[in-house]
Short mmCIF file of C-alpha atoms in Angstrom, two decimals:
data_model
loop_
_atom_site.label_atom_id
_atom_site.label_comp_id
_atom_site.label_asym_id
_atom_site.label_seq_id
_atom_site.Cartn_x
_atom_site.Cartn_y
_atom_site.Cartn_z
CA MET A 634 35.65 -31.68 -6.30
CA VAL A 635 35.65 -28.98 -9.04
CA LEU A 636 32.22 -30.09 -10.14
CA VAL A 637 30.86 -29.75 -6.55
CA ARG A 638 32.34 -26.28 -6.21
CA SER A 639 30.82 -25.23 -9.52
CA ILE A 640 27.38 -26.45 -8.47
CA LEU A 641 27.64 -24.74 -5.07
CA VAL A 642 28.77 -21.41 -6.63
CA SER A 643 26.09 -21.59 -9.27
CA GLY A 644 23.46 -22.46 -6.71
CA LEU A 645 24.40 -19.59 -4.45
CA LEU A 646 24.34 -17.14 -7.37
CA ILE A 647 20.99 -18.35 -8.53
CA LEU A 648 19.53 -18.17 -5.06
CA ALA A 649 20.93 -14.71 -4.49
CA GLY A 650 19.44 -13.51 -7.75
CA CYS A 651 16.00 -14.98 -7.34
CA SER A 652 14.70 -14.43 -3.80
CA SER A 653 15.28 -12.25 -0.73
CA THR A 654 13.70 -11.62 2.60
CA HIS A 655 13.82 -8.21 4.28
CA THR A 656 12.71 -7.43 7.81
CA ILE A 657 11.55 -3.86 8.27
CA ASP A 658 13.46 -2.76 11.32
CA THR A 659 12.85 0.57 13.10
CA ASP A 660 11.68 2.20 16.25
CA PHE A 661 8.94 4.79 15.63
CA PRO A 662 9.01 7.99 17.58
CA ILE A 663 6.03 9.14 19.59
CA PRO A 664 4.47 12.03 17.63
CA LEU A 665 4.70 15.44 19.19
CA ILE A 666 1.04 16.52 19.05
CA GLU A 667 -1.67 17.66 21.49
CA ARG A 668 -3.66 14.66 22.61
CA ILE A 669 -7.46 14.34 22.11
CA PRO A 670 -9.15 14.32 25.52
CA ALA A 671 -10.64 10.86 25.05
CA SER A 672 -9.68 7.27 25.58
CA GLY A 673 -8.47 5.20 22.68
CA TYR A 674 -7.85 1.54 21.96
CA LEU A 675 -5.81 0.10 19.17
CA ASN A 676 -7.07 -3.24 17.84
CA LEU A 677 -4.28 -4.99 16.06
CA THR A 678 -5.37 -8.34 14.68
CA PRO A 679 -2.90 -11.29 14.75
CA GLU A 680 -2.84 -11.26 10.95
CA PHE A 681 -1.87 -7.54 10.99
CA GLN A 682 0.88 -8.04 13.57
CA GLN A 683 2.34 -10.99 11.64
CA TYR A 684 1.85 -9.78 8.13
CA ASN A 685 4.46 -10.61 5.53
CA PHE A 686 4.32 -9.15 2.04
CA ILE A 687 5.26 -11.87 -0.49
CA GLN A 688 6.26 -10.95 -4.03
CA ASP A 689 5.91 -13.92 -6.29
CA GLU A 690 4.92 -12.45 -9.68
CA GLU A 691 6.72 -14.16 -12.57
CA ASP A 692 8.33 -11.09 -14.03
CA ARG A 693 9.92 -9.86 -10.78
CA SER A 694 12.43 -11.33 -8.40
CA ASP A 695 10.76 -13.17 -5.43
CA MET A 696 10.89 -10.99 -2.31
CA THR A 697 9.43 -11.29 1.16
CA VAL A 698 8.96 -8.18 3.33
CA ILE A 699 8.43 -8.82 7.01
CA LEU A 700 6.13 -5.88 7.73
CA GLY A 701 3.92 -6.92 10.66
CA PRO A 702 6.07 -5.90 13.59
CA ALA A 703 7.01 -2.55 12.06
CA GLN A 704 3.48 -1.51 11.11
CA SER A 705 2.18 -2.59 14.51
CA SER A 706 4.89 -0.47 16.21
CA MET A 707 3.96 2.49 14.07
CA PHE A 708 0.28 2.34 14.78
CA SER A 709 0.94 1.82 18.54
CA SER A 710 3.02 4.97 18.58
CA ILE A 711 0.30 6.96 16.75
CA SER A 712 -2.38 5.65 19.05
CA ASP A 713 -0.35 6.51 22.18
CA ALA A 714 0.06 10.04 20.92
CA LEU A 715 -3.50 10.66 19.69
CA PHE A 716 -5.47 9.88 22.88
CA ALA A 717 -5.13 11.34 26.33
CA GLU A 718 -5.86 7.92 27.81
CA ALA A 719 -5.11 4.35 26.56
CA ALA A 720 -8.01 2.02 27.18
CA ALA A 721 -7.59 -1.63 28.18
CA SER A 722 -10.26 -2.87 25.81
CA ALA A 723 -12.58 -1.81 23.02
CA LYS A 724 -15.53 -1.79 25.35
CA SER A 725 -13.94 0.71 27.71
CA ALA A 726 -12.60 3.05 24.95
CA ASP A 727 -14.31 6.13 23.52
CA ILE A 728 -12.67 5.29 20.18
CA THR A 729 -11.26 2.04 18.81
CA LEU A 730 -8.92 2.09 15.85
CA LEU A 731 -8.83 -0.92 13.63
CA PRO A 732 -6.15 -0.67 10.92
CA ASP A 733 -5.82 -3.00 7.88
CA LEU A 734 -3.22 -3.05 5.19
CA ASP A 735 -4.94 -2.66 1.80
CA SER A 736 -1.79 -2.83 -0.41
CA TYR A 737 2.00 -2.77 -0.33
CA GLN A 738 3.78 -1.77 -3.59
CA TYR A 739 7.43 -1.14 -4.35
CA ALA A 740 9.66 -0.14 -7.21
CA LEU A 741 13.41 -0.85 -7.46
CA PRO A 742 15.93 1.39 -9.11
CA LYS A 743 16.76 -1.28 -11.66
CA GLU A 744 13.09 -1.52 -12.64
CA THR A 745 12.41 2.24 -12.98
CA GLY A 746 15.83 3.50 -14.02
CA SER A 747 15.63 6.07 -11.30
CA ASP A 748 18.02 6.63 -8.39
CA PHE A 749 15.45 5.64 -5.80
CA PHE A 750 13.79 2.69 -4.04
CA GLU A 751 10.15 3.55 -3.73
CA VAL A 752 7.38 2.15 -1.55
CA TRP A 753 3.60 2.85 -1.41
CA LEU A 754 1.45 1.69 1.45
CA LYS A 755 -2.29 1.93 1.59
CA TYR A 756 -4.17 1.38 4.85
CA ARG A 757 -7.83 1.18 5.59
CA LEU A 758 -8.52 2.60 9.04
CA GLN A 759 -11.80 2.11 10.81
CA ALA A 760 -12.75 4.07 13.91
CA LEU A 761 -15.44 2.57 16.09
CA ASP A 762 -17.30 3.82 19.16
CA LYS A 763 -17.88 2.03 22.49
CA ASP A 764 -20.71 -0.04 21.02
CA GLY A 765 -18.70 -1.11 18.04
CA GLN A 766 -20.63 1.26 15.70
CA PRO A 767 -18.56 2.89 12.92
CA ILE A 768 -17.52 6.47 13.42
CA ALA A 769 -15.25 6.69 10.32
CA ASP A 770 -13.80 4.51 7.69
CA TRP A 771 -11.10 5.86 5.39
CA LEU A 772 -8.08 5.03 3.27
CA ILE A 773 -4.63 6.50 3.77
CA THR A 774 -1.82 6.21 1.29
CA GLY A 775 1.79 6.71 2.32
CA TYR A 776 4.88 7.09 0.10
CA GLY A 777 8.53 6.43 0.94
CA ARG A 778 11.69 6.93 -1.03
CA ALA A 779 15.28 6.02 -0.41
CA THR A 780 18.28 7.04 -2.49
CA ASP A 781 20.09 4.20 -4.20
CA GLU A 782 23.55 4.76 -2.82
CA ARG A 783 26.70 2.93 -3.94
CA LEU A 784 27.32 -0.40 -2.35
CA GLN A 785 23.83 -0.29 -0.75
CA THR A 786 22.02 -3.55 -0.63
CA GLN A 787 18.47 -4.06 -1.98
CA GLY A 788 17.39 -5.01 1.58
CA ALA A 789 18.72 -1.73 3.00
CA GLY A 790 16.99 0.32 0.24
CA VAL A 791 13.62 -1.43 0.67
CA ASN A 792 13.85 -1.15 4.42
CA GLU A 793 14.51 2.62 4.29
CA ALA A 794 11.80 3.33 1.75
CA THR A 795 9.27 1.28 3.72
CA VAL A 796 10.14 2.99 6.95
CA GLU A 797 9.73 6.35 5.20
CA ALA A 798 6.29 5.22 3.84
CA LEU A 799 5.24 4.10 7.35
CA ARG A 800 6.31 7.42 8.76
CA ASP A 801 4.36 9.22 6.08
CA ILE A 802 1.25 7.29 7.09
CA GLY A 803 1.97 8.31 10.69
CA THR A 804 2.37 11.92 9.69
CA GLN A 805 -0.93 12.02 7.80
CA LEU A 806 -2.75 10.19 10.58
CA THR A 807 -1.52 12.28 13.50
CA LEU A 808 -2.01 15.59 11.76
CA GLY A 809 -5.16 14.71 9.93
CA PHE A 810 -7.03 12.56 12.47
CA SER A 811 -9.07 15.38 14.12
CA GLN A 812 -9.62 16.96 10.75
CA GLN A 813 -11.20 13.90 9.16
CA ALA A 814 -14.79 14.89 8.50
CA ASP A 815 -16.57 11.94 10.24
CA ILE A 816 -14.09 12.07 13.24
CA ARG A 817 -14.53 15.85 13.52
CA ALA A 818 -18.32 15.42 13.49
CA TRP A 819 -18.15 12.72 16.16
CA LEU A 820 -15.80 14.81 18.36
CA ASP A 821 -18.20 17.81 18.07
CA GLN A 822 -21.20 15.65 18.75
CA ASN A 823 -19.60 14.32 21.97
CA SER A 824 -18.27 17.78 22.99
CA ILE A 825 -14.64 16.56 22.85
CA MET B 264 68.96 -4.14 4.29
CA VAL B 265 67.49 -1.84 1.63
CA ARG B 266 69.91 0.23 -0.46
CA PRO B 267 69.29 4.01 -0.22
CA GLU B 268 68.66 4.44 -3.96
CA LEU B 269 66.15 1.56 -3.87
CA ASN B 270 64.40 3.08 -0.88
CA LEU B 271 64.12 6.36 -2.87
CA ASP B 272 62.61 4.53 -5.83
CA LEU B 273 60.17 2.80 -3.56
CA ARG B 274 59.03 6.09 -2.12
CA ILE B 275 58.49 7.57 -5.56
CA TYR B 276 56.36 4.59 -6.57
CA VAL B 277 54.29 4.79 -3.39
CA VAL B 278 53.68 8.55 -3.96
CA LEU B 279 52.73 7.90 -7.63
CA ALA B 280 50.41 5.12 -6.53
CA VAL B 281 48.68 7.33 -4.01
CA VAL B 282 48.25 10.17 -6.62
CA LEU B 283 46.88 7.69 -9.19
CA LEU B 284 44.47 6.15 -6.62
CA VAL B 285 42.73 9.45 -6.27
CA GLY B 286 41.10 10.48 -9.61
CA CYS B 287 41.13 14.10 -10.86
CA SER B 288 38.61 16.45 -9.26
CA SER B 289 37.90 20.16 -8.79
CA VAL B 290 35.83 22.00 -6.19
CA THR B 291 34.28 25.51 -6.21
CA VAL B 292 32.72 26.97 -3.07
CA ASP B 293 30.60 30.18 -3.03
CA GLU B 294 29.14 32.09 -0.09
CA MET B 295 26.36 34.68 0.16
CA ARG B 296 26.00 36.43 3.49
CA LEU B 297 22.69 38.08 4.30
CA THR B 298 23.20 38.86 8.09
CA GLU B 299 25.89 38.71 10.69
CA THR B 300 26.21 35.53 12.61
CA GLU B 301 27.28 34.74 16.12
CA ILE B 302 27.34 31.55 18.20
CA ASP B 303 28.38 30.47 21.70
CA LEU B 304 30.51 27.41 21.04
CA GLU B 305 29.89 26.27 24.60
CA SER B 306 26.08 26.29 24.75
CA ASP B 307 24.61 26.80 21.22
CA THR B 308 24.10 23.97 18.75
CA VAL B 309 23.35 23.67 15.08
CA VAL B 310 21.42 21.00 13.22
CA VAL B 311 22.08 19.88 9.57
CA LEU B 312 19.03 18.65 7.65
CA GLY B 313 18.62 17.34 4.13
CA ARG B 314 15.72 18.61 2.01
CA GLN B 315 13.40 15.78 1.07
CA HIS B 316 10.34 17.35 -0.36
CA SER B 317 11.30 16.61 -4.04
CA PRO B 318 13.64 14.03 -5.67
CA ALA B 319 15.22 16.95 -7.59
CA TYR B 320 16.52 18.56 -4.39
CA GLU B 321 17.08 15.53 -2.15
CA ALA B 322 20.58 15.46 -0.65
CA GLU B 323 21.96 12.02 0.17
CA GLY B 324 21.91 10.96 3.79
CA ASP B 325 25.58 10.23 3.89
CA LEU B 326 26.39 13.70 2.53
CA VAL B 327 24.30 15.31 5.31
CA SER B 328 26.07 13.08 7.99
CA CYS B 329 29.39 13.98 6.37
CA VAL B 330 28.75 17.70 6.57
CA ALA B 331 27.69 17.42 10.20
CA SER B 332 30.97 15.61 11.04
CA GLN B 333 32.94 18.25 9.15
CA LEU B 334 31.27 21.03 11.24
CA ARG B 335 32.20 19.23 14.42
CA SER B 336 35.88 19.02 13.45
CA GLY B 337 38.75 21.41 14.15
CA SER B 338 39.46 23.91 16.82
CA GLN B 339 36.30 25.82 15.93
CA GLY B 340 34.12 22.72 15.91
CA LEU B 341 30.47 23.31 16.41
CA SER B 342 28.10 21.26 18.51
CA VAL B 343 25.88 19.50 16.07
CA VAL B 344 22.60 17.78 16.98
CA PRO B 345 22.30 14.47 15.02
CA ASP B 346 19.71 14.97 12.34
CA GLU B 347 17.84 11.69 13.18
CA GLU B 348 17.60 12.62 16.81
CA PHE B 349 16.19 16.02 16.00
CA VAL B 350 13.69 14.80 13.36
CA ASP B 351 12.52 12.00 15.65
CA ALA B 352 12.07 14.31 18.64
CA LEU B 353 10.01 16.69 16.44
CA TYR B 354 8.11 13.95 14.52
CA PRO B 355 5.97 14.53 12.43
CA TRP B 356 6.84 18.25 11.89
CA PHE B 357 10.14 17.82 10.02
CA GLU B 358 9.02 14.94 7.63
CA PRO B 359 9.25 15.32 3.86
CA ARG B 360 5.67 16.51 3.55
CA THR B 361 5.66 18.68 6.62
CA ALA B 362 9.16 20.24 6.93
CA PRO B 363 8.98 24.04 6.77
CA LEU B 364 10.17 25.28 3.39
CA SER B 365 10.22 28.90 4.55
CA LEU B 366 10.91 30.88 7.65
CA GLU B 367 7.29 32.06 7.68
CA ARG B 368 6.23 28.42 7.92
CA LEU B 369 8.72 27.75 10.67
CA GLU B 370 7.43 30.78 12.53
CA ASN B 371 3.84 29.40 12.29
CA LEU B 372 4.94 26.04 13.60
CA LEU B 373 6.56 27.75 16.58
CA ASP B 374 3.18 29.18 17.60
CA ARG B 375 2.61 25.69 19.09
CA PRO B 376 4.27 25.74 22.47
CA ILE B 377 4.83 21.98 22.43
CA LEU B 378 7.07 22.46 19.35
CA GLN B 379 8.84 25.58 20.53
CA ASN B 380 9.72 23.84 23.84
CA ALA B 381 11.02 20.71 21.99
CA ILE B 382 13.25 22.73 19.76
CA ASP B 383 14.45 24.98 22.68
CA SER B 384 15.53 21.77 24.56
CA PHE B 385 18.17 21.31 21.79
CA ALA B 386 19.50 24.90 22.21
CA VAL B 387 19.48 25.20 18.42
CA ARG B 388 20.96 28.47 17.10
CA TYR B 389 21.24 27.62 13.37
CA ILE B 390 19.32 25.19 11.20
CA ILE B 391 21.22 24.31 8.08
CA TRP B 392 19.18 22.95 5.16
CA ILE B 393 21.03 21.11 2.44
CA GLU B 394 19.78 20.35 -1.06
CA GLY B 395 21.43 18.99 -4.09
CA ALA B 396 22.96 15.79 -5.42
CA THR B 397 25.89 13.93 -6.87
CA GLU B 398 25.26 12.40 -10.25
CA THR B 399 27.26 10.44 -12.80
CA THR B 400 27.11 12.64 -15.99
CA ASP B 401 29.17 10.57 -18.34
CA SER B 402 30.69 7.11 -18.60
CA SER B 403 32.78 5.22 -21.14
CA GLY B 404 34.87 2.14 -21.63
CA GLY B 405 33.95 -1.39 -20.75
CA MET B 406 34.99 -4.35 -18.70
CA SER B 407 34.20 -8.03 -18.91
CA CYS B 408 34.47 -10.39 -15.98
CA THR B 409 34.23 -14.20 -15.84
CA ILE B 410 33.88 -16.50 -12.95
CA SER B 411 34.28 -20.22 -12.84
CA ALA B 412 35.05 -22.98 -10.35
CA ALA B 413 38.73 -22.64 -11.20
CA GLY B 414 38.74 -18.89 -10.52
CA GLY B 415 37.84 -15.69 -12.14
CA GLY B 416 39.03 -12.30 -13.40
CA CYS B 417 38.20 -9.14 -15.26
CA LEU B 418 39.75 -7.39 -18.29
CA GLY B 419 38.97 -3.86 -19.52
CA MET B 420 38.98 -0.21 -18.56
CA GLY B 421 36.06 1.86 -17.35
CA MET B 422 35.84 5.59 -16.62
CA TRP B 423 33.05 7.92 -15.51
CA GLU B 424 32.58 11.56 -14.58
CA ASP B 425 30.72 12.65 -11.43
CA GLU B 426 29.28 16.05 -10.81
CA SER B 427 27.84 17.33 -7.57
CA THR B 428 26.00 20.56 -6.74
CA TYR B 429 24.87 21.34 -3.23
CA GLU B 430 23.49 24.53 -1.55
CA ALA B 431 23.20 25.04 2.18
CA SER B 432 20.71 27.55 3.45
CA ILE B 433 21.54 28.75 6.96
CA TRP B 434 18.54 29.78 9.13
CA ASP B 435 19.08 31.79 12.30
CA PHE B 436 16.65 30.24 14.74
CA HIS B 437 16.88 33.06 17.26
CA GLU B 438 16.20 35.85 14.89
CA LEU B 439 14.08 33.77 12.43
CA GLN B 440 15.84 35.01 9.42
CA GLU B 441 18.10 33.55 6.78
CA ALA B 442 21.67 34.26 7.66
CA GLY B 443 23.13 33.25 4.29
CA ARG B 444 23.79 30.47 1.78
CA VAL B 445 26.86 28.42 0.90
CA SER B 446 27.04 26.50 -2.33
CA VAL B 447 29.61 24.04 -3.71
CA ASP B 448 30.10 22.59 -7.13
CA SER B 449 32.47 19.68 -7.61
CA ARG B 450 33.34 17.42 -10.51
CA GLY B 451 35.79 14.65 -11.19
CA THR B 452 36.72 11.73 -13.33
CA SER B 453 37.23 8.24 -11.96
CA TYR B 454 38.96 5.33 -13.62
CA MET B 455 38.81 1.63 -13.18
CA PRO B 456 41.38 -0.48 -15.15
CA ALA B 457 41.15 -4.18 -14.76
CA VAL B 458 43.74 -6.85 -15.43
CA ILE B 459 42.36 -9.82 -13.55
CA ILE B 460 41.54 -7.51 -10.57
CA PRO B 461 39.72 -4.23 -11.05
CA ILE B 462 41.52 -1.36 -9.35
CA PRO B 463 39.33 1.79 -8.86
CA PHE B 464 40.99 5.28 -8.97
CA LEU B 465 38.13 7.28 -7.54
CA ALA B 466 37.64 11.01 -7.75
CA ARG B 467 35.98 11.55 -4.35
CA VAL B 468 33.48 14.15 -5.75
CA GLN B 469 30.88 13.87 -2.96
CA THR B 470 33.54 13.80 -0.20
CA ASN B 471 35.26 16.82 -1.64
CA SER B 472 31.87 18.63 -1.73
CA CYS B 473 31.22 17.64 1.84
CA ARG B 474 34.54 19.04 2.99
CA GLY B 475 34.25 22.23 1.01
CA LEU B 476 30.70 22.85 2.24
CA GLY B 477 31.40 21.91 5.89
CA ASP B 478 34.51 24.07 6.23
CA GLN B 479 32.82 27.08 4.59
CA ILE B 480 29.65 26.81 6.74
CA GLN B 481 31.80 26.52 9.89
CA SER B 482 33.79 29.64 9.05
CA PHE B 483 30.59 31.40 7.93
CA ILE B 484 28.96 30.86 11.32
CA VAL B 485 31.97 31.16 13.67
CA GLU B 486 33.71 34.09 12.08
CA GLY B 487 30.47 36.03 11.71
#
């Protein structure tokens, strides 16, 4: 009996130390900006909506971050706020947005010796016109930081830092969309 | 039936235990007033926000929430808008990279009617920005713990010193000027002896800072 308990306790400790799964859980606010007088469509691929970041490098603890639903929610909020009208399909939209996650990186307090969980997200965002022709194609990097507070779990820290990074992407996208050179040129060209 | 002298002994031990459970700490609060303040406790609100533009100034989220709770308490309790509600409603204008660091910048933001209307809907009279942190400045001692199928336990003694420094800048949203600043410095030593079970005697440095800061900001605003 003692042997079974030892094995169970050891097993649980090893499992807890070696792998973890965190679901990024948040509701994104609708940005408070003036809408572009055009119709927009957000093309979220199934891979994007179901994306999980899986950390399996040998020198770091295994970690899975379920990011798909959260990043989809963020881009939906942004798209709703950017355009005066939401189009039902890419063919009926003035502009179609096609986001793709380029990279997800994180740093834990125990790795850096700092008091923060940190997350970097890099997205590639393509904007296409009605005919599917590219209007713009650019990379956006977001950064999020969460204070490592006492008794806070790793999951809570990673979640908070990732949400901050997503919000940072949303901030840059909403405030910078019309200022992006190719988008600006296209808006001017179409008298929008 | 407990004998009277035994009851007295028990009370002394309980008082001693309570005193020991709270580590030693000290708090210093300073205030700098720049303008008179006034608030209608029935209709005006305040919002407490943590600075996040740099790790060096970033106040902890639980400290910001604690100060907000402290401002709501007592007979002169203020109506405080929850920070998350305010920041979400004004997204993305109060994010770490966009939050106004100066009143001039806030004034520029308010040129946008969409923002002005959103802030007006909260009836905000004062925006209180908090920056600072609580840090462990020194630690000593040691403790070793073992766990086995038959049980576990710890043996040793640890102690550490925490220091916190926070400053609150109070912006008058109606007059668009800084009303004043309140700062708090707190320090304390915590102990954790362990004989089988570790028993922490915590100096509640951050909590003491929160109370000092909250009470002082409340009187600063209400008593003008």
